[in-house]
Amino acid sequence: MATRSSDLCHSASSYERHVYQAAIQAWNATGHFKFVPGTTAHHQITLGTSNATSGQYYRLAGITFSTGYTNGYYTKAQVYLLTRNFVRYHYSYTDQVHVAEHELGHTIGLEHSRDRHSVMLADNRYNGISAADSAAVHLRYRLPVGRL
Ligand SMILES: [Zn+2]
């Protein structure tokens, strides 16, 4: 099974840490991908929060920057939950977990989906990880690295 190590920024509040932990548990429960705890010095995915609300962050609830690309897979990513926009647009705890699940989906190689039930729907707020999302991750990591 594919894994990525993640580290929660110390800047994240305990509330947002719970949001991330719930999203990690949801992906791990699919059985097709496992996020494992990293250390501050050594991890692949940094999970943080931002108060940004303008520019490229306008109306966004979360954003992921992927860096490092080896053999067709991202190897490093930074995820931000945009907490001020959560407040502004009245995101519930569950809505926030869905956003975190969506951003974590990007870190494991999923692009946006046009399936209106997918957690990877652009601007997703209300969908959790669906059976189709889980199957997509399974397929993503089923083949060895290389060209088809
Ligand atoms: Zn997205």
Coordinates of N, CA and C and ligand atoms in Angstrom, one line a residue:
M1 N 0.8 -1.2 0.0 CA 0.0 0.0 0.0 C 0.9 1.2 0.0
A2 N 0.5 2.2 -0.8 CA 1.2 3.5 -0.8 C 1.1 4.3 0.5
T3 N 2.1 4.9 0.9 CA 2.0 5.8 2.1 C 2.7 7.1 1.8
R4 N 2.3 8.1 2.6 CA 2.9 9.4 2.7 C 3.0 9.7 4.2
S5 N 4.2 10.3 4.6 CA 4.3 10.8 5.9 C 3.8 12.2 6.0
S6 N 3.1 12.6 7.1 CA 2.6 13.9 7.2 C 3.0 14.5 8.6
D7 N 3.0 15.8 8.6 CA 3.4 16.5 9.9 C 2.4 17.7 10.0
L8 N 1.8 17.8 11.2 CA 0.9 18.9 11.5 C 1.7 20.0 12.0
C9 N 1.6 21.2 11.3 CA 2.3 22.4 11.8 C 1.9 22.7 13.2
H10 N 2.8 23.3 13.9 CA 2.5 23.7 15.3 C 1.6 24.9 15.3
S11 N 1.5 25.6 14.1 CA 0.7 26.8 14.1 C -0.8 26.4 14.0
A12 N -1.1 25.2 13.6 CA -2.5 24.8 13.5 C -3.1 24.7 14.9
S13 N -4.3 25.1 15.0 CA -5.0 25.1 16.3 C -5.4 23.6 16.6
S14 N -5.8 23.3 17.9 CA -6.2 22.0 18.2 C -7.4 21.6 17.4
Y15 N -8.3 22.6 17.2 CA -9.5 22.3 16.4 C -9.1 21.9 15.0
E16 N -8.2 22.6 14.3 CA -7.8 22.2 13.0 C -7.0 20.9 12.9
R17 N -6.3 20.7 14.0 CA -5.6 19.4 14.1 C -6.6 18.2 14.1
H18 N -7.7 18.4 14.8 CA -8.8 17.4 14.8 C -9.4 17.2 13.4
V19 N -9.5 18.4 12.7 CA -10.1 18.3 11.3 C -9.1 17.4 10.5
Y20 N -7.8 17.7 10.5 CA -6.9 17.0 9.7 C -6.8 15.5 10.2
Q21 N -6.9 15.3 11.5 CA -6.8 13.9 11.9 C -8.0 13.1 11.4
A22 N -9.2 13.7 11.4 CA -10.4 13.0 10.9 C -10.3 12.7 9.4
A23 N -9.7 13.7 8.7 CA -9.5 13.5 7.2 C -8.5 12.3 7.0
I24 N -7.4 12.3 7.7 CA -6.4 11.3 7.6 C -7.0 9.9 7.9
Q25 N -7.8 9.9 9.0 CA -8.4 8.6 9.4 C -9.4 8.1 8.3
A26 N -10.1 9.1 7.6 CA -11.0 8.7 6.6 C -10.3 8.1 5.4
W27 N -9.2 8.7 5.0 CA -8.4 8.1 3.9 C -7.8 6.8 4.3
N28 N -7.3 6.7 5.5 CA -6.6 5.5 5.9 C -7.7 4.3 6.0
A29 N -8.9 4.7 6.3 CA -10.0 3.7 6.4 C -10.3 3.1 5.0
T30 N -10.0 3.8 3.9 CA -10.3 3.2 2.6 C -9.4 1.9 2.4
G31 N -8.3 1.8 3.1 CA -7.5 0.6 2.9 C -6.6 0.7 1.7
H32 N -6.7 1.8 0.9 CA -5.9 1.9 -0.3 C -4.8 2.9 -0.2
F33 N -4.7 3.6 0.9 CA -3.7 4.6 1.1 C -3.5 4.8 2.5
K34 N -2.3 5.1 3.0 CA -2.1 5.3 4.4 C -1.2 6.5 4.7
F35 N -1.7 7.4 5.4 CA -0.9 8.5 5.9 C -0.3 8.1 7.2
V36 N 1.0 8.3 7.3 CA 1.7 7.9 8.6 C 2.3 9.2 9.1
P37 N 2.4 9.2 10.5 CA 3.0 10.4 11.1 C 4.5 10.6 10.7
G38 N 4.9 11.8 10.4 CA 6.3 12.1 10.1 C 6.8 12.8 11.3
T39 N 8.0 13.3 11.2 CA 8.6 14.1 12.2 C 8.7 15.5 11.7
T40 N 9.0 16.5 12.6 CA 9.2 17.8 12.1 C 10.2 17.9 11.1
A41 N 11.3 17.2 11.2 CA 12.4 17.3 10.3 C 12.2 16.5 9.0
H42 N 11.5 15.4 9.2 CA 11.4 14.5 8.0 C 9.9 14.1 7.8
H43 N 9.3 14.7 6.8 CA 8.0 14.3 6.4 C 7.8 14.8 5.0
Q44 N 6.7 14.3 4.3 CA 6.5 14.6 2.9 C 5.3 15.6 2.8
I45 N 4.4 15.6 3.7 CA 3.3 16.5 3.6 C 3.2 17.4 4.8
T46 N 3.2 18.7 4.6 CA 3.0 19.6 5.7 C 1.6 20.1 5.8
L47 N 1.0 20.0 6.9 CA -0.4 20.3 7.1 C -0.5 21.6 8.0
G48 N -1.1 22.6 7.4 CA -1.1 23.9 8.1 C -2.4 24.6 7.9
T49 N -2.4 25.8 8.4 CA -3.6 26.7 8.2 C -3.1 28.1 7.8
S50 N -4.0 28.8 7.2 CA -3.7 30.2 6.8 C -4.9 31.1 7.0
N51 N -4.7 32.3 7.3 CA -5.7 33.3 7.5 C -6.0 34.1 6.2
A52 N -5.3 33.7 5.1 CA -5.4 34.5 3.9 C -6.8 34.4 3.3
T53 N -7.3 35.5 2.8 CA -8.6 35.6 2.2 C -8.7 36.3 0.9
S54 N -7.6 36.8 0.4 CA -7.6 37.6 -0.8 C -6.7 37.0 -1.9
G55 N -6.7 37.7 -3.0 CA -5.9 37.2 -4.1 C -6.3 35.8 -4.5
Q56 N -5.3 34.9 -4.6 CA -5.6 33.5 -5.1 C -6.4 32.7 -4.0
Y57 N -6.5 33.3 -2.8 CA -7.2 32.6 -1.7 C -8.7 33.0 -1.6
Y58 N -9.1 34.0 -2.4 CA -10.4 34.5 -2.4 C -11.4 33.4 -2.6
R59 N -12.3 33.2 -1.6 CA -13.4 32.2 -1.6 C -12.9 30.8 -1.5
L60 N -11.6 30.6 -1.4 CA -11.1 29.2 -1.3 C -11.2 28.7 0.1
A61 N -11.4 27.4 0.3 CA -11.5 26.9 1.7 C -10.2 26.1 2.0
G62 N -9.5 25.7 1.0 CA -8.2 25.0 1.2 C -7.4 25.0 -0.1
I63 N -6.1 24.8 0.1 CA -5.2 24.8 -1.1 C -4.0 23.9 -0.8
T64 N -3.6 23.3 -1.9 CA -2.4 22.4 -1.8 C -1.4 22.8 -2.8
F65 N -0.1 22.9 -2.4 CA 1.0 23.2 -3.2 C 1.8 21.9 -3.3
S66 N 2.0 21.3 -4.5 CA 2.8 20.1 -4.6 C 4.1 20.5 -5.2
T67 N 5.2 20.0 -4.6 CA 6.5 20.2 -5.1 C 7.2 18.9 -5.1
G68 N 8.2 18.8 -5.9 CA 9.0 17.5 -6.0 C 8.1 16.5 -6.7
Y69 N 8.6 16.0 -7.8 CA 7.9 15.1 -8.6 C 8.9 14.0 -9.1
T70 N 8.7 12.8 -8.6 CA 9.6 11.8 -9.0 C 8.8 10.6 -9.5
N71 N 9.2 10.1 -10.7 CA 8.6 8.9 -11.3 C 7.1 9.1 -11.4
G72 N 6.6 10.3 -11.7 CA 5.2 10.4 -11.9 C 4.4 10.6 -10.6
Y73 N 5.1 10.7 -9.5 CA 4.3 11.0 -8.2 C 4.9 12.2 -7.5
Y74 N 4.0 13.0 -6.9 CA 4.4 14.1 -6.1 C 5.1 13.5 -4.8
T75 N 6.1 14.1 -4.4 CA 6.8 13.6 -3.2 C 6.8 14.6 -2.1
K76 N 6.4 15.8 -2.3 CA 6.3 16.8 -1.3 C 5.0 17.7 -1.5
A77 N 4.4 18.0 -0.4 CA 3.2 18.9 -0.6 C 3.0 19.7 0.7
Q78 N 2.4 20.9 0.5 CA 2.0 21.7 1.6 C 0.5 22.0 1.5
V79 N -0.2 21.7 2.5 CA -1.6 21.9 2.5 C -2.0 23.0 3.5
Y80 N -2.9 23.8 3.1 CA -3.4 24.9 4.0 C -4.9 24.8 4.0
L81 N -5.5 24.8 5.2 CA -6.9 25.1 5.4 C -7.0 26.6 5.7
L82 N -8.0 27.2 5.0 CA -8.1 28.7 5.0 C -9.1 29.0 6.1
T83 N -8.7 29.1 7.3 CA -9.6 29.1 8.5 C -10.5 30.4 8.5
R84 N -9.9 31.5 8.0 CA -10.8 32.7 8.0 C -11.9 32.6 7.1
N85 N -11.7 31.9 5.9 CA -12.8 31.7 5.0 C -13.8 30.7 5.6
F86 N -13.3 29.7 6.4 CA -14.2 28.8 7.0 C -15.2 29.6 7.9
V87 N -14.7 30.6 8.6 CA -15.6 31.4 9.5 C -16.5 32.2 8.6
R88 N -15.9 32.9 7.6 CA -16.7 33.8 6.8 C -17.9 33.1 6.1
Y89 N -17.6 31.9 5.6 CA -18.6 31.2 4.8 C -19.3 30.1 5.7
H90 N -19.2 30.1 7.0 CA -19.9 29.3 7.9 C -19.7 27.8 7.6
Y91 N -18.5 27.3 7.5 CA -18.2 25.9 7.3 C -18.3 25.2 8.6
S92 N -19.1 24.1 8.7 CA -19.3 23.3 9.9 C -18.0 22.5 10.0
Y93 N -17.9 21.8 11.2 CA -16.7 20.9 11.4 C -16.7 19.9 10.3
T94 N -17.8 19.3 10.0 CA -17.9 18.2 8.9 C -17.5 18.8 7.6
D95 N -18.0 20.0 7.2 CA -17.6 20.7 6.0 C -16.0 20.8 5.9
Q96 N -15.4 21.2 7.0 CA -14.0 21.4 7.1 C -13.2 20.1 6.9
V97 N -13.8 19.0 7.5 CA -13.2 17.7 7.3 C -13.2 17.3 5.8
H98 N -14.3 17.6 5.1 CA -14.4 17.3 3.7 C -13.4 18.1 2.9
V99 N -13.2 19.4 3.3 CA -12.1 20.2 2.6 C -10.8 19.5 2.8
A100 N -10.5 19.1 4.0 CA -9.2 18.5 4.3 C -9.1 17.2 3.5
E101 N -10.1 16.4 3.4 CA -10.1 15.2 2.7 C -9.8 15.5 1.2
H102 N -10.4 16.5 0.7 CA -10.2 16.9 -0.7 C -8.7 17.3 -0.9
E103 N -8.2 18.1 0.0 CA -6.8 18.6 -0.2 C -5.8 17.4 -0.1
L104 N -6.1 16.5 0.9 CA -5.2 15.3 1.0 C -5.4 14.4 -0.2
G105 N -6.5 14.5 -0.9 CA -6.7 13.7 -2.1 C -5.7 14.2 -3.2
H106 N -5.6 15.6 -3.2 CA -4.6 16.1 -4.2 C -3.2 15.6 -3.8
T107 N -2.8 15.5 -2.6 CA -1.5 15.1 -2.2 C -1.2 13.7 -2.6
I108 N -2.2 12.9 -2.7 CA -2.0 11.5 -3.1 C -2.2 11.3 -4.6
G109 N -2.4 12.4 -5.3 CA -2.4 12.2 -6.8 C -3.7 12.3 -7.5
L110 N -4.8 12.7 -6.8 CA -6.1 12.8 -7.4 C -6.3 14.2 -7.9
E111 N -6.8 14.3 -9.1 CA -7.2 15.6 -9.7 C -8.7 15.8 -9.4
H112 N -9.2 17.0 -9.9 CA -10.6 17.3 -9.7 C -11.5 16.3 -10.5
S113 N -12.6 16.0 -9.9 CA -13.6 15.1 -10.5 C -14.8 15.8 -10.9
R114 N -15.5 15.4 -12.0 CA -16.8 16.0 -12.3 C -18.0 15.2 -11.8
D115 N -17.6 14.1 -11.1 CA -18.6 13.3 -10.3 C -19.2 14.2 -9.2
R116 N -20.5 14.5 -9.2 CA -21.0 15.4 -8.2 C -21.0 14.8 -6.8
H117 N -20.7 13.5 -6.6 CA -20.7 12.9 -5.3 C -19.2 12.7 -4.8
S118 N -18.3 13.1 -5.7 CA -16.9 12.9 -5.3 C -16.3 13.9 -4.3
V119 N -15.5 13.5 -3.5 CA -14.8 14.4 -2.6 C -13.8 15.3 -3.4
M120 N -13.5 14.9 -4.6 CA -12.6 15.6 -5.4 C -13.3 16.6 -6.4
L121 N -14.6 16.8 -6.2 CA -15.3 17.8 -6.9 C -14.7 19.1 -6.6
A122 N -14.5 20.0 -7.6 CA -13.9 21.3 -7.3 C -14.8 22.0 -6.4
D123 N -14.3 22.8 -5.5 CA -15.1 23.5 -4.5 C -15.9 22.6 -3.6
N124 N -15.5 21.4 -3.4 CA -16.2 20.4 -2.6 C -16.3 21.0 -1.1
R125 N -17.5 20.8 -0.6 CA -17.8 21.2 0.8 C -18.6 20.1 1.5
Y126 N -19.5 19.5 0.7 CA -20.5 18.6 1.4 C -20.2 17.1 1.2
N127 N -19.2 16.7 0.3 CA -19.0 15.3 0.0 C -17.8 14.8 0.8
G128 N -18.0 13.6 1.4 CA -16.9 12.9 2.0 C -16.4 12.0 1.0
I129 N -15.4 11.1 1.3 CA -14.8 10.2 0.4 C -15.8 9.1 0.0
S130 N -16.0 9.0 -1.3 CA -17.0 8.1 -1.8 C -16.3 6.8 -2.2
A131 N -17.2 5.8 -2.5 CA -16.6 4.5 -2.9 C -15.8 4.7 -4.2
A132 N -16.3 5.6 -5.1 CA -15.6 5.8 -6.4 C -14.3 6.5 -6.1
D133 N -14.2 7.4 -5.1 CA -12.9 8.0 -4.8 C -12.0 7.0 -4.3
S134 N -12.4 6.1 -3.4 CA -11.6 5.1 -2.9 C -11.1 4.2 -4.0
A135 N -12.0 3.8 -4.9 CA -11.5 3.0 -6.1 C -10.5 3.7 -6.9
A136 N -10.7 5.0 -7.1 CA -9.7 5.8 -7.9 C -8.3 5.7 -7.3
V137 N -8.2 5.8 -5.9 CA -6.9 5.7 -5.3 C -6.3 4.3 -5.5
H138 N -7.2 3.4 -5.3 CA -6.7 2.0 -5.5 C -6.1 1.8 -6.9
L139 N -6.8 2.3 -7.9 CA -6.3 2.2 -9.3 C -5.0 3.0 -9.5
R140 N -5.0 4.2 -8.8 CA -3.8 5.1 -9.0 C -2.5 4.4 -8.6
Y141 N -2.6 3.6 -7.6 CA -1.4 3.0 -7.0 C -1.3 1.5 -7.3
R142 N -2.2 1.0 -8.1 CA -2.2 -0.4 -8.4 C -1.1 -0.8 -9.4
L143 N -0.8 0.0 -10.3 CA 0.2 -0.3 -11.3 C 1.6 0.2 -10.9
P144 N 2.6 -0.5 -11.3 CA 4.0 0.0 -11.0 C 4.2 1.3 -11.7
V145 N 5.2 2.1 -11.2 CA 5.6 3.3 -11.8 C 6.1 3.1 -13.2
G146 N 5.7 3.9 -14.2 CA 6.2 3.7 -15.5 C 5.1 4.1 -16.5
R147 N 5.4 4.0 -17.8 CA 4.5 4.3 -18.8 C 3.6 3.2 -19.1
L148 N 2.3 3.5 -19.5 CA 1.4 2.4 -19.9 C 1.7 2.0 -21.4
Ligands
ZN1 ZN -8.9 21.0 -5.4

